[in-house]
Coordinates of N, CA and C and ligand atoms in Angstrom, one line a residue:
X7 N 78.9 24.6 -24.8 CA 79.6 25.8 -25.3 C 81.0 25.5 -25.9
X8 N 81.3 24.2 -25.9 CA 82.5 23.8 -26.6 C 83.8 23.9 -25.7
X9 N 83.6 24.4 -24.5 CA 84.8 24.6 -23.6 C 85.1 23.3 -22.9
X10 N 84.2 22.4 -22.9 CA 84.4 21.1 -22.3 C 84.0 21.1 -20.8
X11 N 83.9 22.3 -20.3 CA 83.5 22.4 -18.9 C 82.0 22.2 -18.7
X12 N 81.6 21.4 -17.7 CA 80.2 21.1 -17.5 C 79.7 21.8 -16.3
X13 N 78.6 22.5 -16.4 CA 78.0 23.2 -15.3 C 77.3 22.2 -14.4
X14 N 77.4 22.3 -13.1 CA 76.7 21.4 -12.2 C 75.3 22.0 -12.0
X15 N 74.5 22.2 -13.1 CA 73.2 22.8 -13.0 C 72.1 21.9 -12.7
X16 N 72.4 20.6 -12.5 CA 71.3 19.7 -12.1 C 71.6 19.1 -10.7
X17 N 72.5 19.8 -10.0 CA 72.9 19.3 -8.6 C 71.7 19.1 -7.8
X18 N 71.6 18.0 -7.2 CA 70.5 17.7 -6.2 C 69.2 17.3 -6.9
X19 N 69.1 17.3 -8.2 CA 67.9 17.0 -8.9 C 67.9 15.5 -9.2
X20 N 66.7 14.9 -9.2 CA 66.6 13.5 -9.5 C 66.0 13.3 -10.9
X21 N 66.8 12.6 -11.7 CA 66.4 12.4 -13.1 C 66.2 11.0 -13.4
X22 N 65.0 10.7 -13.9 CA 64.6 9.3 -14.2 C 64.7 9.2 -15.7
X23 N 65.5 8.3 -16.2 CA 65.7 8.1 -17.7 C 65.3 6.7 -18.1
X24 N 64.4 6.5 -19.0 CA 64.1 5.2 -19.6 C 65.0 5.1 -20.9
X25 N 65.5 3.9 -21.1 CA 66.4 3.7 -22.2 C 66.2 2.3 -22.8
X26 N 66.6 2.2 -24.1 CA 66.5 0.9 -24.7 C 65.2 0.6 -25.4
X27 N 64.9 -0.6 -25.6 CA 63.7 -1.0 -26.3 C 63.0 -2.2 -25.6
X28 N 61.7 -2.1 -25.5 CA 61.0 -3.2 -24.8 C 60.9 -4.4 -25.7
X29 N 60.6 -5.5 -25.0 CA 60.4 -6.8 -25.7 C 59.1 -7.4 -25.2
X30 N 58.3 -7.8 -26.2 CA 57.0 -8.4 -25.9 C 57.0 -9.9 -26.3
X31 N 56.9 -10.7 -25.3 CA 57.1 -12.1 -25.5 C 55.9 -12.8 -26.2
X32 N 56.2 -13.6 -27.2 CA 55.2 -14.3 -27.9 C 55.0 -15.7 -27.4
X33 N 56.2 -16.3 -27.1 CA 56.2 -17.7 -26.5 C 57.6 -17.7 -25.8
X34 N 58.0 -18.8 -25.2 CA 59.2 -18.8 -24.4 C 60.5 -18.5 -25.2
X35 N 60.4 -18.6 -26.5 CA 61.6 -18.3 -27.3 C 61.6 -17.1 -28.2
X36 N 60.4 -16.5 -28.3 CA 60.3 -15.4 -29.3 C 59.7 -14.1 -28.7
X37 N 60.1 -13.0 -29.3 CA 59.5 -11.8 -28.8 C 59.5 -10.8 -29.9
X38 N 58.7 -9.7 -29.7 CA 58.6 -8.6 -30.6 C 59.4 -7.5 -30.0
X39 N 60.4 -7.0 -30.8 CA 61.3 -6.0 -30.3 C 61.4 -4.8 -31.2
X40 N 62.4 -3.9 -31.0 CA 62.6 -2.8 -31.9 C 64.1 -2.5 -32.0
X41 N 64.5 -1.6 -32.8 CA 65.9 -1.3 -33.1 C 66.6 -0.4 -32.1
X42 N 65.9 0.0 -31.0 CA 66.5 1.0 -30.1 C 67.7 0.4 -29.4
X43 N 68.9 1.1 -29.5 CA 70.1 0.6 -28.9 C 70.3 1.0 -27.4
X44 N 69.6 2.0 -27.0 CA 69.8 2.5 -25.6 C 70.9 3.5 -25.5
X45 N 71.5 3.8 -26.6 CA 72.7 4.7 -26.6 C 72.3 6.2 -26.2
X46 N 71.2 6.6 -26.7 CA 70.8 8.0 -26.4 C 70.4 8.1 -24.9
X47 N 69.7 7.1 -24.4 CA 69.3 7.1 -23.0 C 70.5 7.0 -22.1
X48 N 71.5 6.2 -22.5 CA 72.8 6.1 -21.8 C 73.5 7.5 -21.8
X49 N 73.5 8.1 -22.9 CA 74.2 9.4 -23.0 C 73.5 10.4 -22.1
X50 N 72.2 10.4 -22.1 CA 71.4 11.3 -21.2 C 71.8 11.0 -19.7
X51 N 71.9 9.8 -19.4 CA 72.3 9.4 -18.0 C 73.7 10.0 -17.7
X52 N 74.6 9.7 -18.6 CA 76.0 10.3 -18.4 C 76.0 11.8 -18.3
X53 N 75.3 12.4 -19.2 CA 75.3 13.9 -19.2 C 74.6 14.4 -17.9
X54 N 73.5 13.8 -17.5 CA 72.8 14.3 -16.2 C 73.7 14.1 -15.0
X55 N 74.4 12.9 -15.0 CA 75.4 12.7 -13.9 C 76.5 13.7 -13.8
X56 N 77.0 14.0 -15.0 CA 78.1 15.0 -15.1 C 77.6 16.4 -14.6
X57 N 76.3 16.7 -14.7 CA 75.8 18.0 -14.3 C 75.3 17.9 -12.9
X58 N 75.6 16.8 -12.2 CA 75.3 16.7 -10.8 C 74.0 16.1 -10.4
X59 N 73.2 15.5 -11.3 CA 71.9 14.9 -11.0 C 72.1 13.6 -10.4
X60 N 71.1 13.2 -9.7 CA 71.0 11.8 -9.2 C 70.2 11.1 -10.2
X61 N 70.8 10.1 -10.8 CA 70.1 9.5 -12.0 C 69.7 8.0 -11.8
X62 N 68.5 7.8 -12.2 CA 68.0 6.4 -12.2 C 67.7 6.0 -13.6
X63 N 68.3 4.9 -14.1 CA 68.1 4.4 -15.4 C 67.2 3.2 -15.4
X64 N 66.1 3.3 -16.1 CA 65.2 2.2 -16.3 C 65.6 1.6 -17.7
X65 N 66.3 0.5 -17.7 CA 66.9 0.0 -18.9 C 66.1 -1.2 -19.4
X66 N 65.6 -1.0 -20.7 CA 64.9 -2.1 -21.3 C 65.8 -2.8 -22.3
X67 N 66.3 -3.9 -21.9 CA 67.1 -4.8 -22.7 C 68.4 -4.1 -23.3
X68 N 69.1 -3.5 -22.4 CA 70.4 -2.8 -22.9 C 71.5 -3.6 -22.2
X69 N 72.5 -4.0 -23.0 CA 73.7 -4.7 -22.5 C 74.7 -3.9 -21.8
X70 N 74.7 -2.6 -22.2 CA 75.8 -1.7 -21.8 C 76.0 -1.6 -20.3
X71 N 77.2 -1.3 -19.9 CA 77.6 -1.2 -18.5 C 76.8 0.0 -17.9
X72 N 76.4 -0.1 -16.6 CA 75.7 1.0 -16.0 C 76.7 2.2 -15.8
X73 N 76.2 3.4 -16.2 CA 77.1 4.6 -16.0 C 77.4 4.7 -14.5
X74 N 78.7 4.9 -14.2 CA 79.1 5.0 -12.8 C 78.3 6.1 -12.1
X75 N 77.7 5.7 -10.9 CA 77.0 6.7 -10.2 C 75.5 6.6 -10.4
X76 N 75.1 6.0 -11.5 CA 73.6 5.8 -11.8 C 73.1 4.6 -11.0
X77 N 71.8 4.8 -10.6 CA 71.1 3.6 -10.2 C 70.4 3.0 -11.4
X78 N 70.3 1.7 -11.4 CA 69.8 1.1 -12.6 C 68.8 0.0 -12.3
X79 N 67.7 0.0 -13.0 CA 66.8 -1.2 -12.9 C 66.4 -1.7 -14.3
X80 N 66.5 -3.0 -14.5 CA 66.3 -3.6 -15.8 C 64.8 -4.0 -15.9
X81 N 64.2 -3.7 -17.0 CA 62.9 -4.2 -17.3 C 62.9 -4.9 -18.7
X82 N 61.9 -5.7 -18.9 CA 61.8 -6.4 -20.2 C 60.7 -5.8 -21.1
X83 N 59.5 -5.9 -20.7 CA 58.3 -5.5 -21.5 C 57.8 -4.1 -21.3
X84 N 56.9 -3.7 -22.1 CA 56.3 -2.4 -22.0 C 55.5 -2.3 -20.6
X85 N 54.9 -3.4 -20.3 CA 54.1 -3.4 -19.0 C 55.0 -3.3 -17.8
X86 N 56.2 -4.0 -17.9 CA 57.1 -3.8 -16.8 C 57.7 -2.4 -16.7
X87 N 57.9 -1.8 -17.9 CA 58.5 -0.5 -17.9 C 57.4 0.5 -17.3
X88 N 56.1 0.3 -17.7 CA 55.0 1.1 -17.2 C 54.9 1.1 -15.7
X89 N 55.0 -0.1 -15.2 CA 54.9 -0.3 -13.7 C 56.1 0.4 -13.0
X90 N 57.3 0.3 -13.6 CA 58.5 0.9 -12.9 C 58.4 2.4 -13.0
X91 N 58.0 2.9 -14.1 CA 57.8 4.4 -14.2 C 56.8 4.9 -13.3
X92 N 55.7 4.2 -13.2 CA 54.6 4.6 -12.3 C 55.1 4.6 -10.8
X93 N 55.9 3.7 -10.5 CA 56.5 3.6 -9.1 C 57.5 4.7 -8.9
X94 N 58.3 5.1 -9.9 CA 59.4 6.0 -9.6 C 59.2 7.4 -10.0
X95 N 58.2 7.7 -10.8 CA 58.1 9.1 -11.4 C 57.7 10.1 -10.3
X96 N 57.0 9.7 -9.3 CA 56.7 10.7 -8.2 C 57.9 11.2 -7.5
X97 N 59.0 10.5 -7.5 CA 60.2 10.9 -6.8 C 61.2 11.5 -7.8
X98 N 60.8 11.8 -9.0 CA 61.7 12.3 -10.0 C 61.4 13.8 -10.2
X99 N 62.4 14.6 -10.3 CA 62.2 16.0 -10.7 C 62.0 16.1 -12.2
X100 N 62.8 15.2 -12.9 CA 62.7 15.2 -14.4 C 62.5 13.7 -14.9
X101 N 61.6 13.5 -15.7 CA 61.4 12.2 -16.4 C 61.7 12.3 -17.8
X102 N 62.6 11.5 -18.3 CA 63.0 11.5 -19.7 C 62.7 10.1 -20.3
X103 N 61.7 10.1 -21.2 CA 61.3 8.9 -21.8 C 62.0 8.6 -23.1
X104 N 63.3 8.2 -23.0 CA 64.1 7.9 -24.2 C 63.9 6.5 -24.7
X105 N 63.2 5.6 -24.0 CA 63.1 4.2 -24.4 C 62.1 4.2 -25.6
X106 N 62.3 3.2 -26.4 CA 61.3 2.8 -27.5 C 60.4 1.8 -26.9
X107 N 59.2 2.2 -26.7 CA 58.2 1.3 -26.0 C 57.3 0.7 -27.0
X108 N 57.1 -0.6 -26.9 CA 56.2 -1.3 -27.8 C 54.8 -0.7 -27.8
X109 N 54.1 -0.5 -28.9 CA 52.8 0.0 -28.9 C 51.8 -1.1 -28.8
X110 N 52.2 -2.3 -29.2 CA 51.3 -3.5 -29.3 C 52.0 -4.6 -28.6
X111 N 51.3 -5.5 -28.0 CA 51.9 -6.6 -27.3 C 50.9 -7.8 -27.5
X112 N 51.5 -9.1 -27.6 CA 50.6 -10.2 -27.8 C 49.6 -10.3 -26.7
X113 N 48.3 -10.6 -27.1 CA 47.3 -10.6 -26.1 C 47.6 -11.7 -25.0
X114 N 48.1 -12.8 -25.5 CA 48.5 -13.9 -24.6 C 49.9 -14.4 -25.0
X115 N 50.7 -14.8 -24.0 CA 52.0 -15.4 -24.3 C 51.8 -16.9 -24.2
X116 N 52.2 -17.6 -25.3 CA 52.0 -19.1 -25.3 C 52.9 -19.7 -24.2
X117 N 52.4 -20.6 -23.5 CA 53.2 -21.3 -22.4 C 54.3 -22.1 -23.0
X118 N 53.9 -22.8 -24.1 CA 54.9 -23.6 -24.8 C 55.3 -23.0 -26.1
X119 N 56.4 -23.4 -26.6 CA 56.9 -22.9 -27.9 C 55.9 -23.2 -29.0
X120 N 55.6 -22.2 -29.8 CA 54.6 -22.4 -30.9 C 55.3 -23.2 -32.0
X121 N 54.6 -24.4 -32.4 CA 55.2 -25.2 -33.4 C 54.5 -25.0 -34.7
X122 N 55.3 -25.2 -35.8 CA 54.7 -25.2 -37.1 C 54.1 -26.6 -37.3
X123 N 53.0 -26.6 -38.0 CA 52.3 -27.9 -38.2 C 52.2 -28.1 -39.7
X124 N 52.6 -29.3 -40.2 CA 52.6 -29.7 -41.6 C 51.2 -29.4 -42.1
X125 N 51.1 -28.7 -43.2 CA 49.8 -28.5 -43.9 C 49.0 -27.4 -43.3
X126 N 49.4 -26.8 -42.2 CA 48.6 -25.7 -41.6 C 49.2 -24.3 -41.9
X127 N 48.3 -23.3 -41.9 CA 48.7 -21.9 -42.1 C 49.5 -21.5 -40.9
X128 N 50.2 -20.4 -41.1 CA 51.0 -19.7 -40.0 C 49.9 -19.2 -39.0
X129 N 50.2 -19.4 -37.7 CA 49.2 -18.9 -36.7 C 49.3 -17.3 -36.7
X130 N 48.1 -16.7 -36.5 CA 48.2 -15.3 -36.3 C 48.6 -14.9 -34.9
X131 N 49.2 -13.7 -34.7 CA 49.6 -13.3 -33.4 C 48.6 -12.2 -33.1
X132 N 47.8 -12.4 -32.1 CA 46.7 -11.4 -31.7 C 47.4 -10.4 -30.8
X133 N 47.3 -9.1 -31.3 CA 48.0 -8.1 -30.5 C 47.0 -7.1 -29.8
X134 N 47.4 -6.6 -28.7 CA 46.6 -5.6 -28.0 C 47.5 -4.4 -27.7
X135 N 46.9 -3.2 -27.5 CA 47.6 -2.0 -27.2 C 48.3 -2.0 -25.9
X136 N 49.4 -1.4 -25.8 CA 50.1 -1.2 -24.5 C 49.7 0.2 -23.9
X137 N 50.0 0.5 -22.7 CA 49.8 1.8 -22.1 C 50.7 2.8 -22.7
X138 N 50.3 4.0 -23.0 CA 51.2 5.1 -23.4 C 51.7 5.7 -22.1
X139 N 53.0 5.3 -21.8 CA 53.5 5.6 -20.5 C 53.7 7.1 -20.4
X140 N 54.2 7.7 -21.5 CA 54.5 9.2 -21.5 C 53.2 10.0 -21.3
X141 N 52.2 9.6 -22.1 CA 51.0 10.3 -22.0 C 50.3 10.2 -20.6
X142 N 50.4 8.9 -20.1 CA 49.8 8.6 -18.8 C 50.5 9.4 -17.8
X143 N 51.9 9.5 -17.9 CA 52.6 10.3 -16.9 C 52.2 11.8 -16.9
X144 N 52.0 12.3 -18.1 CA 51.5 13.7 -18.2 C 50.1 13.8 -17.5
X145 N 49.3 12.9 -17.8 CA 47.9 12.9 -17.2 C 47.9 12.8 -15.7
X146 N 48.7 11.9 -15.3 CA 48.8 11.6 -13.8 C 49.3 12.9 -13.1
X147 N 50.3 13.5 -13.7 CA 50.8 14.7 -13.1 C 49.8 15.8 -13.1
X148 N 49.1 16.0 -14.2 CA 48.0 17.0 -14.3 C 47.0 16.8 -13.2
X149 N 46.6 15.6 -13.0 CA 45.6 15.3 -12.0 C 46.1 15.5 -10.6
X150 N 47.4 15.2 -10.4 CA 48.0 15.4 -9.0 C 48.1 16.9 -8.8
X151 N 48.4 17.7 -9.8 CA 48.6 19.1 -9.6 C 47.3 19.8 -9.3
X152 N 46.2 19.2 -9.6 CA 44.9 19.8 -9.2 C 44.8 19.9 -7.7
X153 N 45.4 18.9 -7.0 CA 45.3 18.9 -5.5 C 46.7 19.3 -4.9
X154 N 47.7 19.1 -5.6 CA 49.1 19.4 -5.1 C 49.9 20.2 -6.1
X155 N 49.7 21.5 -6.1 CA 50.4 22.3 -7.1 C 51.9 22.0 -7.1
X156 N 52.5 21.8 -8.3 CA 54.0 21.5 -8.3 C 54.3 20.0 -8.2
X157 N 53.2 19.2 -8.3 CA 53.5 17.7 -8.2 C 54.5 17.3 -9.2
X158 N 55.3 16.3 -8.8 CA 56.4 15.8 -9.7 C 55.8 14.9 -10.8
X159 N 56.6 14.7 -11.9 CA 57.9 15.3 -12.2 C 57.7 16.8 -12.7
X160 N 58.7 17.6 -12.3 CA 58.6 19.0 -12.7 C 58.7 19.1 -14.2
X161 N 59.5 18.3 -14.8 CA 59.7 18.3 -16.3 C 59.6 16.9 -16.8
X162 N 58.8 16.8 -17.9 CA 58.6 15.5 -18.6 C 59.1 15.7 -20.0
X163 N 60.0 14.8 -20.4 CA 60.6 14.9 -21.8 C 60.3 13.6 -22.6
X164 N 59.7 13.8 -23.7 CA 59.5 12.6 -24.6 C 60.4 12.6 -25.8
X165 N 60.4 11.5 -26.5 CA 61.2 11.4 -27.7 C 60.2 11.0 -28.8
X166 N 60.5 11.4 -30.0 CA 59.7 11.0 -31.2 C 60.6 10.6 -32.3
X167 N 60.5 9.4 -32.7 CA 61.3 9.0 -33.9 C 60.3 8.9 -35.0
X168 N 60.5 9.6 -36.1 CA 59.5 9.6 -37.2 C 60.2 9.4 -38.5
X169 N 59.5 8.7 -39.4 CA 60.1 8.5 -40.8 C 59.3 9.4 -41.8
X170 N 58.2 9.9 -41.4 CA 57.4 10.6 -42.4 C 56.7 9.6 -43.3
X171 N 55.7 10.1 -44.1 CA 55.0 9.2 -45.0 C 54.6 10.0 -46.3
X172 N 53.9 9.4 -47.2 CA 53.5 10.1 -48.4 C 52.6 11.3 -48.0
X173 N 51.9 11.2 -47.0 CA 50.9 12.3 -46.6 C 51.6 13.4 -45.8
X174 N 52.5 13.0 -44.8 CA 53.0 14.0 -43.9 C 54.5 13.9 -43.8
X175 N 55.2 15.1 -43.6 CA 56.6 15.0 -43.4 C 56.8 14.6 -41.9
X176 N 58.0 14.1 -41.7 CA 58.3 13.6 -40.3 C 58.2 14.8 -39.3
X177 N 58.6 16.0 -39.7 CA 58.5 17.1 -38.8 C 57.0 17.5 -38.5
X178 N 56.2 17.4 -39.5 CA 54.7 17.7 -39.2 C 54.2 16.7 -38.2
X179 N 54.6 15.4 -38.4 CA 54.1 14.3 -37.5 C 54.6 14.6 -36.1
X180 N 55.9 15.0 -36.0 CA 56.5 15.3 -34.7 C 55.8 16.5 -34.0
X181 N 55.4 17.5 -34.7 CA 54.7 18.6 -34.1 C 53.3 18.2 -33.6
X182 N 52.7 17.4 -34.4 CA 51.4 16.8 -33.9 C 51.6 16.0 -32.7
X183 N 52.6 15.2 -32.7 CA 52.9 14.3 -31.6 C 53.1 15.1 -30.3
X184 N 53.9 16.1 -30.5 CA 54.2 17.0 -29.3 C 52.9 17.5 -28.6
X185 N 52.0 17.9 -29.5 CA 50.7 18.4 -28.9 C 49.9 17.3 -28.3
X186 N 49.9 16.1 -29.0 CA 49.1 15.0 -28.5 C 49.7 14.5 -27.2
X187 N 51.0 14.5 -27.0 CA 51.6 13.9 -25.8 C 51.5 14.8 -24.6
X188 N 51.7 16.1 -24.9 CA 51.6 17.0 -23.8 C 52.8 17.1 -22.9
X189 N 53.9 16.4 -23.3 CA 55.2 16.5 -22.5 C 55.7 17.9 -22.6
X190 N 56.5 18.3 -21.7 CA 57.0 19.7 -21.7 C 58.0 19.9 -22.8
X191 N 58.7 18.8 -23.2 CA 59.6 18.9 -24.3 C 59.5 17.6 -25.1
X192 N 59.6 17.7 -26.4 CA 59.6 16.5 -27.2 C 60.9 16.5 -28.2
X193 N 61.7 15.5 -28.1 CA 62.9 15.5 -28.8 C 62.7 14.7 -30.1
X194 N 62.7 15.4 -31.2 CA 62.3 14.8 -32.5 C 63.6 14.3 -33.2
X195 N 63.5 13.1 -33.6 CA 64.6 12.4 -34.3 C 64.1 12.0 -35.7
X196 N 64.7 12.6 -36.7 CA 64.2 12.3 -38.0 C 64.9 11.0 -38.5
X197 N 64.0 10.0 -38.6 CA 64.5 8.7 -39.0 C 64.4 8.5 -40.5
X198 N 64.1 9.5 -41.3 CA 64.0 9.3 -42.7 C 65.3 8.7 -43.3
X199 N 66.4 9.1 -42.7 CA 67.7 8.6 -43.2 C 68.1 7.3 -42.4
X200 N 67.4 7.0 -41.3 CA 67.8 5.8 -40.6 C 69.0 5.9 -39.7
X201 N 68.9 6.0 -38.4 CA 70.1 6.3 -37.6 C 70.2 5.3 -36.4
X202 N 69.4 4.3 -36.4 CA 69.5 3.4 -35.2 C 70.9 2.8 -35.0
X203 N 71.3 2.9 -33.7 CA 72.5 2.3 -33.3 C 73.7 3.2 -33.6
X204 N 73.5 4.4 -34.2 CA 74.6 5.3 -34.6 C 75.1 5.9 -33.3
X205 N 76.3 6.4 -33.5 CA 77.0 7.1 -32.3 C 76.6 8.6 -32.3
X206 N 76.1 9.1 -33.4 CA 75.7 10.5 -33.5 C 74.2 10.6 -33.8
X207 N 73.7 11.8 -33.5 CA 72.3 12.0 -33.6 C 72.1 13.4 -34.1
X208 N 70.9 13.7 -34.6 CA 70.5 15.0 -35.0 C 69.1 15.2 -34.6
X209 N 68.8 16.1 -33.7 CA 67.5 16.2 -33.2 C 67.0 17.7 -33.2
X210 N 65.7 17.8 -33.2 CA 65.0 19.1 -33.1 C 64.2 19.0 -31.8
X211 N 64.4 20.0 -30.9 CA 63.6 19.9 -29.7 C 62.4 20.8 -29.8
X212 N 61.2 20.2 -29.5 CA 60.0 20.9 -29.6 C 59.4 21.2 -28.2
X213 N 58.6 22.2 -28.1 CA 57.9 22.4 -26.9 C 56.5 21.7 -26.9
X214 N 55.8 21.9 -25.8 CA 54.5 21.2 -25.7 C 53.5 21.6 -26.7
X215 N 53.7 22.7 -27.4 CA 52.8 23.1 -28.5 C 53.3 22.6 -29.9
X216 N 54.5 22.0 -29.9 CA 55.1 21.5 -31.1 C 56.0 22.6 -31.8
X217 N 56.2 23.7 -31.1 CA 57.0 24.8 -31.7 C 58.5 24.5 -31.4
X218 N 59.4 25.0 -32.3 CA 60.8 24.8 -32.2 C 61.4 25.5 -31.0
X219 N 62.3 24.7 -30.3 CA 63.0 25.3 -29.2 C 64.5 25.3 -29.4
X220 N 65.0 24.2 -30.0 CA 66.4 24.1 -30.3 C 66.7 23.0 -31.3
X221 N 67.9 23.1 -31.9 CA 68.3 22.0 -32.7 C 69.7 21.6 -32.3
X222 N 70.0 20.3 -32.2 CA 71.3 19.8 -31.8 C 71.7 18.6 -32.7
X223 N 73.0 18.7 -33.1 CA 73.6 17.6 -33.9 C 74.9 17.2 -33.3
X224 N 75.2 16.0 -33.4 CA 76.5 15.6 -32.9 C 76.5 14.3 -32.2
X225 N 77.5 14.0 -31.4 CA 77.6 12.8 -30.6 C 76.4 12.8 -29.7
X226 N 76.0 11.6 -29.3 CA 74.8 11.4 -28.5 C 74.9 12.1 -27.2
X227 N 76.1 12.2 -26.6 CA 76.2 12.9 -25.4 C 76.1 14.4 -25.5
X228 N 76.5 14.9 -26.7 CA 76.3 16.3 -27.0 C 74.8 16.6 -27.1
X229 N 74.1 15.7 -27.8 CA 72.6 15.9 -28.0 C 72.0 15.8 -26.6
X230 N 72.5 14.9 -25.7 CA 71.9 14.8 -24.4 C 72.1 16.1 -23.6
X231 N 73.3 16.7 -23.7 CA 73.5 18.0 -23.1 C 72.6 19.1 -23.6
X232 N 72.3 19.0 -24.9 CA 71.4 20.0 -25.6 C 70.0 19.9 -25.0
X233 N 69.6 18.6 -24.8 CA 68.3 18.4 -24.2 C 68.2 18.9 -22.8
X234 N 69.3 18.6 -22.0 CA 69.3 19.0 -20.6 C 69.4 20.5 -20.5
X235 N 70.1 21.2 -21.4 CA 70.1 22.6 -21.4 C 68.6 23.1 -21.4
X236 N 67.8 22.5 -22.2 CA 66.4 23.0 -22.3 C 65.6 22.7 -21.0
X237 N 66.0 21.5 -20.4 CA 65.3 21.1 -19.2 C 65.7 22.1 -18.1
X238 N 67.0 22.5 -18.1 CA 67.4 23.5 -17.1 C 66.7 24.8 -17.3
X239 N 66.6 25.2 -18.5 CA 65.9 26.4 -18.9 C 64.4 26.4 -18.3
X240 N 63.7 25.3 -18.6 CA 62.4 25.2 -18.1 C 62.3 25.2 -16.5
X241 N 63.3 24.5 -15.9 CA 63.3 24.5 -14.5 C 63.4 25.9 -13.9
X242 N 64.2 26.7 -14.6 CA 64.4 28.1 -14.2 C 63.1 28.9 -14.4
X243 N 62.3 28.6 -15.5 CA 61.1 29.3 -15.7 C 60.0 28.9 -14.6
X244 N 59.9 27.6 -14.4 CA 58.9 27.2 -13.5 C 59.6 26.6 -12.2
X245 N 59.9 27.5 -11.3 CA 60.5 27.0 -10.0 C 59.4 26.4 -9.2
X246 N 59.0 25.2 -9.6 CA 57.8 24.6 -9.0 C 58.3 23.8 -7.7
Ligands
LIG28 N1 56.0 6.1 -25.4 C1 55.5 5.6 -24.2 N2 54.6 4.5 -24.2 C2 54.3 3.9 -25.3 C3 54.8 4.4 -26.5 C4 55.6 5.4 -26.5 O1 55.8 6.2 -23.2 N3 53.5 2.9 -25.2 C5 56.9 7.2 -25.4 C6 58.3 7.0 -25.9 O2 59.1 6.6 -24.9 C7 58.6 8.3 -26.5 C8 57.3 8.9 -26.9 O3 56.3 8.2 -26.2 O4 59.2 9.2 -25.5 C9 57.0 8.8 -28.4 O5 57.1 7.5 -28.8 P1 56.6 7.2 -30.3 O6 56.7 5.7 -30.5 O7 57.3 8.1 -31.2 O8 55.1 7.7 -30.3 P2 53.7 7.0 -30.3 O9 52.8 7.8 -29.5 O10 53.8 5.6 -29.8 O11 53.2 7.1 -31.8 P3 53.5 6.2 -33.1 O12 52.2 5.7 -33.5 O13 54.1 7.2 -34.0 O14 54.5 5.1 -32.7
LIG29 CA1 55.2 4.1 -30.8

């Protein structure tokens, strides 16, 4: 609201935030990574703490200092992140998947550094799919709710970074993704202009059907508060 005052509307709630970008090792010296800086996840942690939440940060390759008051666990690969989320999500009221998770990982990691050989072609890297942690979390929750109504996490938030293509606009892709993922909220970041590592962000928040809920632009912590406003709204709707 611009007054600078923060409501303690997440008091007593446990918020699990994934941040950063996973790394998939090829050999002892190389990995496949992405451009995620971890800043938006960090901002979410800061904002949730300011609103009174108990925050656990699952940090994938982020150098930044841990926000004071947050619990932090570091992970490297998508598989490590998946295992950590699986372990911690049942104890979270809110799961926010802000991390950029590798979709593909080398089928095997070479024990020794891969060497180039005179006169030979470049070796192919055989990739396999990783688990979709967000989708899996939604599925696991749905299955648990069959037997335990209100099973955690009460709210699941995904992020979608899209560039759009010749066939579809980034927004169209985000709406489709929202429906496919089934998260309660999907925060769409239009990458058409390219914003990795930036201090500011501009997002559109979609619901589980891909419909518009809100738009937020500004410092990443402002965007974080905008996302948490929607989380609080949903928590009010579904007092699970
Ligand atoms: N995500 C995840 N596990 C993965 C990949 C993505 O949990 N293996 C989560 C991200 O943390 C994010 C959301 O899913 O919250 C959307 O990620 P994104 O890469 O935009 O979507 P994908 O489903 O991987 O689709 P795409 O083919 O566009 O990359
Ligand atoms: Ca992806």
